[in-house]
GROMACS .gro file of C-alpha atoms in nm:
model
  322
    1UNK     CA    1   8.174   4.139   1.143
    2UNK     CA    2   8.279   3.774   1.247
    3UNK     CA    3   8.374   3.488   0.987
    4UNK     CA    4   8.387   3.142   1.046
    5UNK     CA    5   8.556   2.881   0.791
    6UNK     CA    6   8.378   2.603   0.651
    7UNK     CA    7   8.629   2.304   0.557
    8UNK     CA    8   8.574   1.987   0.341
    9UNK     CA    9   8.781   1.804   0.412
   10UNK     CA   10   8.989   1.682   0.108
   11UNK     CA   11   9.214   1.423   0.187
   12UNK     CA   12   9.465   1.448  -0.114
   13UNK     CA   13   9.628   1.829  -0.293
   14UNK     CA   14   9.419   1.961  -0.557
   15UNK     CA   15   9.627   1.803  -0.815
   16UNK     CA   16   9.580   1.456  -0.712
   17UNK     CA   17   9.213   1.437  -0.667
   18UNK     CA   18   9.016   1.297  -0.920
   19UNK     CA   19   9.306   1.034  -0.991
   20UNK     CA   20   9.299   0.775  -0.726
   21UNK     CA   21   9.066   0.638  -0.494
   22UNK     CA   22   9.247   0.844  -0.246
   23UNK     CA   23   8.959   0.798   0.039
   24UNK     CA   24   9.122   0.449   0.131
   25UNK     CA   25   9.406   0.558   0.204
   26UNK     CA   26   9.482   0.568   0.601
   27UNK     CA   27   9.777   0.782   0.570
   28UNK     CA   28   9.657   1.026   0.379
   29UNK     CA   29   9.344   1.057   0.613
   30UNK     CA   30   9.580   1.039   0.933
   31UNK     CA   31   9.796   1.325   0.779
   32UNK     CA   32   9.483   1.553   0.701
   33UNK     CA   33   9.365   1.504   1.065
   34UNK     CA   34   9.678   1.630   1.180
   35UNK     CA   35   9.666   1.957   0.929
   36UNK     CA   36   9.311   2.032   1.044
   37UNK     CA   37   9.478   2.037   1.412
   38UNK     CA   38   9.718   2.277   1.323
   39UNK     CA   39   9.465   2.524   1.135
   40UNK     CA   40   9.223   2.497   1.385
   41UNK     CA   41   9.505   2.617   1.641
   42UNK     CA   42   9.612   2.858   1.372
   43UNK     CA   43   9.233   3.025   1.380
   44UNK     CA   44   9.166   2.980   1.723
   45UNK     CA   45   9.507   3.234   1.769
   46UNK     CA   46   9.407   3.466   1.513
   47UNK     CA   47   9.072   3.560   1.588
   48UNK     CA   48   8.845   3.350   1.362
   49UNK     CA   49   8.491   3.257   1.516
   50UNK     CA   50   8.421   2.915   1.398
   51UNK     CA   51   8.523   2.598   1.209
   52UNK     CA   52   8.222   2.384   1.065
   53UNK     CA   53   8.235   2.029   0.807
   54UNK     CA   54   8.034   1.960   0.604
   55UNK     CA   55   7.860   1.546   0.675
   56UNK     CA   56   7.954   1.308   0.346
   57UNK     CA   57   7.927   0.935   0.341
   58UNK     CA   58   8.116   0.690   0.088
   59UNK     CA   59   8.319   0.945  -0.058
   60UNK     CA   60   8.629   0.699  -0.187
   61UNK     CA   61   8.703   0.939  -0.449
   62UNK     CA   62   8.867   1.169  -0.143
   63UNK     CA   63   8.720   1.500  -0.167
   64UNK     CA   64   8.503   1.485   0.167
   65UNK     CA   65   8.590   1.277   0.390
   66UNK     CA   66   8.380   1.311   0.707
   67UNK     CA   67   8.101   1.064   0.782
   68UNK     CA   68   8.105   1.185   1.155
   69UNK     CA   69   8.141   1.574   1.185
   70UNK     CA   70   8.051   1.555   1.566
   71UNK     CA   71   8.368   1.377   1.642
   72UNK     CA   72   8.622   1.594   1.439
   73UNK     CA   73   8.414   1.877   1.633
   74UNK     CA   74   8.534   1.719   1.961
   75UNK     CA   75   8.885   1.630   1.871
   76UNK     CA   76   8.937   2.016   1.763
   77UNK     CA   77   8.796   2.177   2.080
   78UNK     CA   78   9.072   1.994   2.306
   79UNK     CA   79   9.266   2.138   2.123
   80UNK     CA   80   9.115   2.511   2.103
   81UNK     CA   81   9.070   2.755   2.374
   82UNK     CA   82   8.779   2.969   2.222
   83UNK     CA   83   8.704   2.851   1.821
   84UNK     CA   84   8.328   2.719   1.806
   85UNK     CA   85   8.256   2.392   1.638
   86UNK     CA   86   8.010   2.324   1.393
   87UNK     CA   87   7.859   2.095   1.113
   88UNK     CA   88   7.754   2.261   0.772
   89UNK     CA   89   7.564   2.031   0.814
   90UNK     CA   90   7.450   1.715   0.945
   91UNK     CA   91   7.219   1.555   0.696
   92UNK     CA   92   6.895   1.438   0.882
   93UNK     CA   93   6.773   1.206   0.717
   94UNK     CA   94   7.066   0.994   0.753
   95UNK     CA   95   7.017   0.983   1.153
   96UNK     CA   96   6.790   0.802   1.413
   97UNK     CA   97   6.703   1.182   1.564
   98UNK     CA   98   6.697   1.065   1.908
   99UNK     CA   99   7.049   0.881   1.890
  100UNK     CA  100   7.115   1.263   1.661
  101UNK     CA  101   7.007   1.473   1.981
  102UNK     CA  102   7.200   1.258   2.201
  103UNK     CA  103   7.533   1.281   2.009
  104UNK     CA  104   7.476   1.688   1.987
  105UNK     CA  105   7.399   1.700   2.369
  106UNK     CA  106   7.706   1.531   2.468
  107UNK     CA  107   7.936   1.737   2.165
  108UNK     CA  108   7.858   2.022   2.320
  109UNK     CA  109   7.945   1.900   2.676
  110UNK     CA  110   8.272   1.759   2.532
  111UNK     CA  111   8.329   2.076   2.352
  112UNK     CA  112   8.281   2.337   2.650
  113UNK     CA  113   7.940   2.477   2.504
  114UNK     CA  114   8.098   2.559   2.172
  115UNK     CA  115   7.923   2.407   1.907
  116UNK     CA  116   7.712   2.515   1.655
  117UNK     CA  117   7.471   2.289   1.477
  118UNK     CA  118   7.410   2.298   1.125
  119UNK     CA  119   7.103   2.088   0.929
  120UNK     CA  120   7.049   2.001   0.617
  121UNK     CA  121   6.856   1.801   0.418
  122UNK     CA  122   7.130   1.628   0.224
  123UNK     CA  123   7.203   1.634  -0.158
  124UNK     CA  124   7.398   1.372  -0.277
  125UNK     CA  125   7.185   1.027  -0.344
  126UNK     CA  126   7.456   0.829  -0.298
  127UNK     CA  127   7.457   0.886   0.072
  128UNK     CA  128   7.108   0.963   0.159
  129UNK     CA  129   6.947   0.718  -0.035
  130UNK     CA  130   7.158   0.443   0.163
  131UNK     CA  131   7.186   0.594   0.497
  132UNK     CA  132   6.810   0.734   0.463
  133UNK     CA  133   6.648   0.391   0.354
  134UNK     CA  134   6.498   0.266   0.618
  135UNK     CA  135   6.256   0.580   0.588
  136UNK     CA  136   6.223   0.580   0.176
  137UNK     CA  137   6.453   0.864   0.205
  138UNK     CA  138   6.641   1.028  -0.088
  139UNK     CA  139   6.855   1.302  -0.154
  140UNK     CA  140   6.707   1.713  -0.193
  141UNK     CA  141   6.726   1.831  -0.500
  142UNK     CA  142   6.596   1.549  -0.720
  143UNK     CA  143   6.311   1.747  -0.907
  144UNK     CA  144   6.050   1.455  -0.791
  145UNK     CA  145   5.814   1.661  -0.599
  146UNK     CA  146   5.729   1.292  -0.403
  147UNK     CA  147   6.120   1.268  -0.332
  148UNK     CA  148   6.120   1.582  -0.235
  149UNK     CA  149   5.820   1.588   0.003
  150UNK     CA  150   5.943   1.277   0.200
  151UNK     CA  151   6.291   1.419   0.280
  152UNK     CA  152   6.122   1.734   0.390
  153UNK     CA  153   5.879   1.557   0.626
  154UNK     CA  154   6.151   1.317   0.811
  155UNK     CA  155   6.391   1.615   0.825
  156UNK     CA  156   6.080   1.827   0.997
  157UNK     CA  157   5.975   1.572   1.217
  158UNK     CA  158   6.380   1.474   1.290
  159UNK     CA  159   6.414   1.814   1.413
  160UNK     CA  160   6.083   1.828   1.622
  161UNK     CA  161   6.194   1.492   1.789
  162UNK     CA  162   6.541   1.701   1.858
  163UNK     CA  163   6.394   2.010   1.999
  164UNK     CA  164   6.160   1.785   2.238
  165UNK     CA  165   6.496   1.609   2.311
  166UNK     CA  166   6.697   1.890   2.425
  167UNK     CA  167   6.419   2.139   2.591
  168UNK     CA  168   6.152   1.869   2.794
  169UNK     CA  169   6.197   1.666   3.025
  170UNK     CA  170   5.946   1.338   3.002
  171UNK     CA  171   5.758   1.344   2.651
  172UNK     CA  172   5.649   1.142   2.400
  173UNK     CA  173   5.570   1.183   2.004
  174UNK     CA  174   5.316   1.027   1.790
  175UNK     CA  175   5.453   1.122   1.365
  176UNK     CA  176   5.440   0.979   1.080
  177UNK     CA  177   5.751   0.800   1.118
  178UNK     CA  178   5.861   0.762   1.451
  179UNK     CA  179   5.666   0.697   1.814
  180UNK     CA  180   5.853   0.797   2.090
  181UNK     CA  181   5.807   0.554   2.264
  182UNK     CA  182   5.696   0.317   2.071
  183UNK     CA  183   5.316   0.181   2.171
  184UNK     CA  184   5.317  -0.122   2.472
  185UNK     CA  185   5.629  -0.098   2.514
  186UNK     CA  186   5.736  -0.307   2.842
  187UNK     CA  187   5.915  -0.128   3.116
  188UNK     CA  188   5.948  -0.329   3.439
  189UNK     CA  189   6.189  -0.203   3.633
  190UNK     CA  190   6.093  -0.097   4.013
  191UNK     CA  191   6.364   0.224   4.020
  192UNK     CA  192   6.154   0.352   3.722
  193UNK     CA  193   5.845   0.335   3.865
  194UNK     CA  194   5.887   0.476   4.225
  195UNK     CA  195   6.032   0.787   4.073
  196UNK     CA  196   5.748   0.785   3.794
  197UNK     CA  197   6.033   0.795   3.552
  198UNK     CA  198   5.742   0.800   3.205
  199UNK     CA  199   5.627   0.451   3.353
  200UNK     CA  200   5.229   0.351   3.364
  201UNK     CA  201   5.239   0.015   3.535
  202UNK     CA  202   5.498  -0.179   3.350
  203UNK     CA  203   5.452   0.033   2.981
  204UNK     CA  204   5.657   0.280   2.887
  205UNK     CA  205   5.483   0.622   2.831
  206UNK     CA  206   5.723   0.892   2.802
  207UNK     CA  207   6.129   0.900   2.795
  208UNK     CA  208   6.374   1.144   2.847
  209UNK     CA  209   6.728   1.171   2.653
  210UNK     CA  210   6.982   1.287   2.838
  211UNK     CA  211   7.220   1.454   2.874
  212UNK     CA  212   7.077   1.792   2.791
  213UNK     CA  213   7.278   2.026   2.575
  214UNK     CA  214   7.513   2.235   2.819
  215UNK     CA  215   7.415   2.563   2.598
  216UNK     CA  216   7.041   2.709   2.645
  217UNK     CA  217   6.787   2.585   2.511
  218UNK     CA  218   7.016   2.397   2.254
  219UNK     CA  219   7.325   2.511   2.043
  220UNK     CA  220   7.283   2.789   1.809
  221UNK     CA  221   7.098   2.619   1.464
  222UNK     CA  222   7.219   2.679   1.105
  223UNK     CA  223   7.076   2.606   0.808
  224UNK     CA  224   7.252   2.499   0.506
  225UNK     CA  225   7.040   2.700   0.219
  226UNK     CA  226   7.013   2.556  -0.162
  227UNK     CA  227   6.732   2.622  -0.365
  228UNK     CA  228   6.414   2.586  -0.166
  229UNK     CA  229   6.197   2.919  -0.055
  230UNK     CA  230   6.049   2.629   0.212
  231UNK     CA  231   6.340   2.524   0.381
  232UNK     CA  232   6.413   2.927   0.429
  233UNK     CA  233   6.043   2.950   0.565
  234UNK     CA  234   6.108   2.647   0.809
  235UNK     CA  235   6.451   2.797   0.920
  236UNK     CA  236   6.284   3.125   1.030
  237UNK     CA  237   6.003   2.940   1.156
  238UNK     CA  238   6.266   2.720   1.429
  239UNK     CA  239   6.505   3.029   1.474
  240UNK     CA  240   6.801   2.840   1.223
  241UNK     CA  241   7.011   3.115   1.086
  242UNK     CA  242   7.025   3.039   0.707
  243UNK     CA  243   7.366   3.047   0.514
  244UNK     CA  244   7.385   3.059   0.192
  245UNK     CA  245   7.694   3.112  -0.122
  246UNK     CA  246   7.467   3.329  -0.343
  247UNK     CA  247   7.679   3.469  -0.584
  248UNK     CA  248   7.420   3.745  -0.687
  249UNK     CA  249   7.363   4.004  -0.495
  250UNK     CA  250   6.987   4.029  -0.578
  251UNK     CA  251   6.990   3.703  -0.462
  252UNK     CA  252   7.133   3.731  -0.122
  253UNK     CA  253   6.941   4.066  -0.036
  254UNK     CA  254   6.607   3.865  -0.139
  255UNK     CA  255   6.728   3.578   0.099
  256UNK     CA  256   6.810   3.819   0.394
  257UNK     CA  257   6.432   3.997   0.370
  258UNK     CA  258   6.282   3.676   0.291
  259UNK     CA  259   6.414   3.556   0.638
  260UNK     CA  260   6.299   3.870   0.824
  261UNK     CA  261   5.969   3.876   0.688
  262UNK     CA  262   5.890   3.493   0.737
  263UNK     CA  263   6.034   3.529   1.130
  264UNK     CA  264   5.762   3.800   1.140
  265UNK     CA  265   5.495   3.609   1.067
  266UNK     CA  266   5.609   3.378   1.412
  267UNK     CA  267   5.648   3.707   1.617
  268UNK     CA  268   6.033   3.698   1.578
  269UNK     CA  269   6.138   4.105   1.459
  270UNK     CA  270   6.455   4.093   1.339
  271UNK     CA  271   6.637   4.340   1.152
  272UNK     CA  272   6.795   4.278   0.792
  273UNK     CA  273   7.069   4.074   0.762
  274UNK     CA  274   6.996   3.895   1.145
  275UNK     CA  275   6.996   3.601   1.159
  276UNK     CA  276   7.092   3.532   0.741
  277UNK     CA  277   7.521   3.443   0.640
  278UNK     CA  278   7.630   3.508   0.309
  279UNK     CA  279   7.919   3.192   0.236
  280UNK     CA  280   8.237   3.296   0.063
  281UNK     CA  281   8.535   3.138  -0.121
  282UNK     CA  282   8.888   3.221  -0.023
  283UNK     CA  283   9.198   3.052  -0.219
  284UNK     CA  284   9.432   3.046  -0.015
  285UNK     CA  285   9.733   2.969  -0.274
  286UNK     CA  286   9.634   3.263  -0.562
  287UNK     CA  287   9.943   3.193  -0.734
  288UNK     CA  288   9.811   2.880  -0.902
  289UNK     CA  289   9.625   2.833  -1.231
  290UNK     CA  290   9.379   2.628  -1.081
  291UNK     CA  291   9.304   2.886  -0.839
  292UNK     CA  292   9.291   3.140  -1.122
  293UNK     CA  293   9.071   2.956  -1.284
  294UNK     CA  294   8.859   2.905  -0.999
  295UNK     CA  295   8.864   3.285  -0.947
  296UNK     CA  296   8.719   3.324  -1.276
  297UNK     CA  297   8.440   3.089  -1.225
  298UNK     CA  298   8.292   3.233  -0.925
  299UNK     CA  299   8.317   3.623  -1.070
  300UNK     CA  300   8.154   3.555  -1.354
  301UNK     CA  301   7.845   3.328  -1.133
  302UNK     CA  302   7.841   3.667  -0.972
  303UNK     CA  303   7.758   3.860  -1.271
  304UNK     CA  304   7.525   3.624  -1.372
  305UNK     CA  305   7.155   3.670  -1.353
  306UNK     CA  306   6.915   3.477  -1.116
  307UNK     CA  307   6.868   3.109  -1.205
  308UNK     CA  308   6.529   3.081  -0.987
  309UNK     CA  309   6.746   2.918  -0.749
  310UNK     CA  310   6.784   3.062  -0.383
  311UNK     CA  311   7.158   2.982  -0.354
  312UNK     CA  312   7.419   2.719  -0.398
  313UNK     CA  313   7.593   2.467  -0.217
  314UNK     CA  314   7.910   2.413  -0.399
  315UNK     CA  315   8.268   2.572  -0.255
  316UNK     CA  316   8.602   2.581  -0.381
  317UNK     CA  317   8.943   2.575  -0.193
  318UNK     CA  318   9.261   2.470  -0.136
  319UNK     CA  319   9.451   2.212   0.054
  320UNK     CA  320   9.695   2.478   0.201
  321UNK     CA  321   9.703   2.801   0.292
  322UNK     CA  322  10.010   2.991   0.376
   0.00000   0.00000   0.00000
């Protein structure tokens, strides 16, 4: 059995948050940076697999503070030997996917082929519905079914543009919200043509984005699972392990043989389990009544029954573990 921690990546104690706009505060941020250095050293010594962030924009209030998890994922690994980086995960909708496939590409250079990418389709409005605007995009979730449909087509075509990315070499894409390239697009430049570098006279046809990811074909894919049945079809349909912090047990073994019946279908046999993570709380600092209480919480959402819901997305911790 390997375990991997997933961090958010609070940048005041449990007792302060909720009580200052502690997201502007440099210092605090520039101390937190340095604590995540030390635990990631800390795991790398003793034998933990992986350290993933989750992607949050705007979040003044200080609770999760990383817009960019690529480049915490980067900082960490210089200072690693063998702990994999990932993202739990980084909300699609929010990225161009081309600039998206170029930033993983080059993480995983910059982190010696250990990164893991995780996607998701974002929950909070307050980020994707800014970030995502350009495309009409809003946050999972909602209970529109038209919300809901649009965030599930740009994160489905965001991903195909990805895989293209990272696995051919010229292509091009026609969806419903992106051409790559876009049509009549002008491309005069002799180099380009003599090597027949996606040029047709002077329009571009095709591209390439480079660099490829250093891992084959790409970095192994997670997928941040919530409530939808269709985003765990669409996992086992793109080979995405699915993670999710079911509580009930029903729950999780209906997820896990969900997963292995749906890869089935795409001529992927897997056994139970492969392929499917079950997400965990630990607090680190037990002593505390908050942590007590938070103890309490999650036993009894293990005892209680199914909600119709596949999983959840919420986590609990603590700023420091001893």
């Amino acid at each position: 059995m390997k375990f991997g921690m997933f961090y958010p990546v609070a940048v005041a104690s449990e007792a302060d948050l909720g009580k200052g706009l502690w997201g502007l505060d440099r210092d605090r941020y520039a101390n937190t940076i340095e604590e995540l250095r030390e635990q990631a050293i800390v795991a790398d010594e003793t034998g933990w697999t992986s350290m993933m962030f989750a992607e949050h924009h705007f979040e003044i209030e200080g609770y999760h503070v990383t817009p960019n998890p690529l480049l915490l994922n980067v900082y960490l690994a210089q200072h690693t030997k063998r702990l994999r980086q990932g993202q739990m995960g980084l909300v699609l909708p929010n990225w161009n996917p081309l600039r998206l496939a170029e930033d993983i590409a080059m993480t995983d250079h910059l982190t010696g082929g250990r990164l893991d990418i995780g996607l998701s389709r974002g929950y909070q409005p307050r980020s994707v519905g800014v970030m995502g605007q350009h495309y009409h995009a809003n946050a999972a979730g909602t209970g529109r079914a038209e919300v809901e449909a649009v965030n599930r087509k740009i994160v489905e075509e965001w991903f195909e543009v990805m895989r293209r990315s990272w696995t051919e070499d010229l292509w091009d894409y026609e969806g419903e919200f992106i051409s790559v390239p876009r049509k009549g697009l002008e491309w005069k430049h002799p180099i380009s043509a003599k090597l027949k570098a996606g040029v047709d006279g002077d329009i571009l046809k095709q591209v390439a984005t480079v660099p490829k990811p250093k891992q084959l074909p790409h970095p192994p894919l997670f997928t941040t699972l919530t409530q939808s049945p269709e985003t765990l079809n669409w996992s086992a349909r793109i080979g995405s392990s699915v993670v999710t912090l079911a509580a009930n047990l029903d729950i999780v073994r209906w997820v896990f043989q969900a997963y292995v019946d749906e890869a089935a279908k795409h001529g992927r046999k897997l056994r139970f389990g492969e392929y499917s993570k079950r997400g965990g709380v630990v607090l680190c600092r037990n002593v505390s009544p908050s942590a007590r209480r938070t103890k309490r919480r999650w036993r009894r959402r293990a005892k209680a029954p199914p909600s119709g819901r596949i999983g959840s997305a919420n986590s609990a911790s603590s700023r420091r573990c001893a």
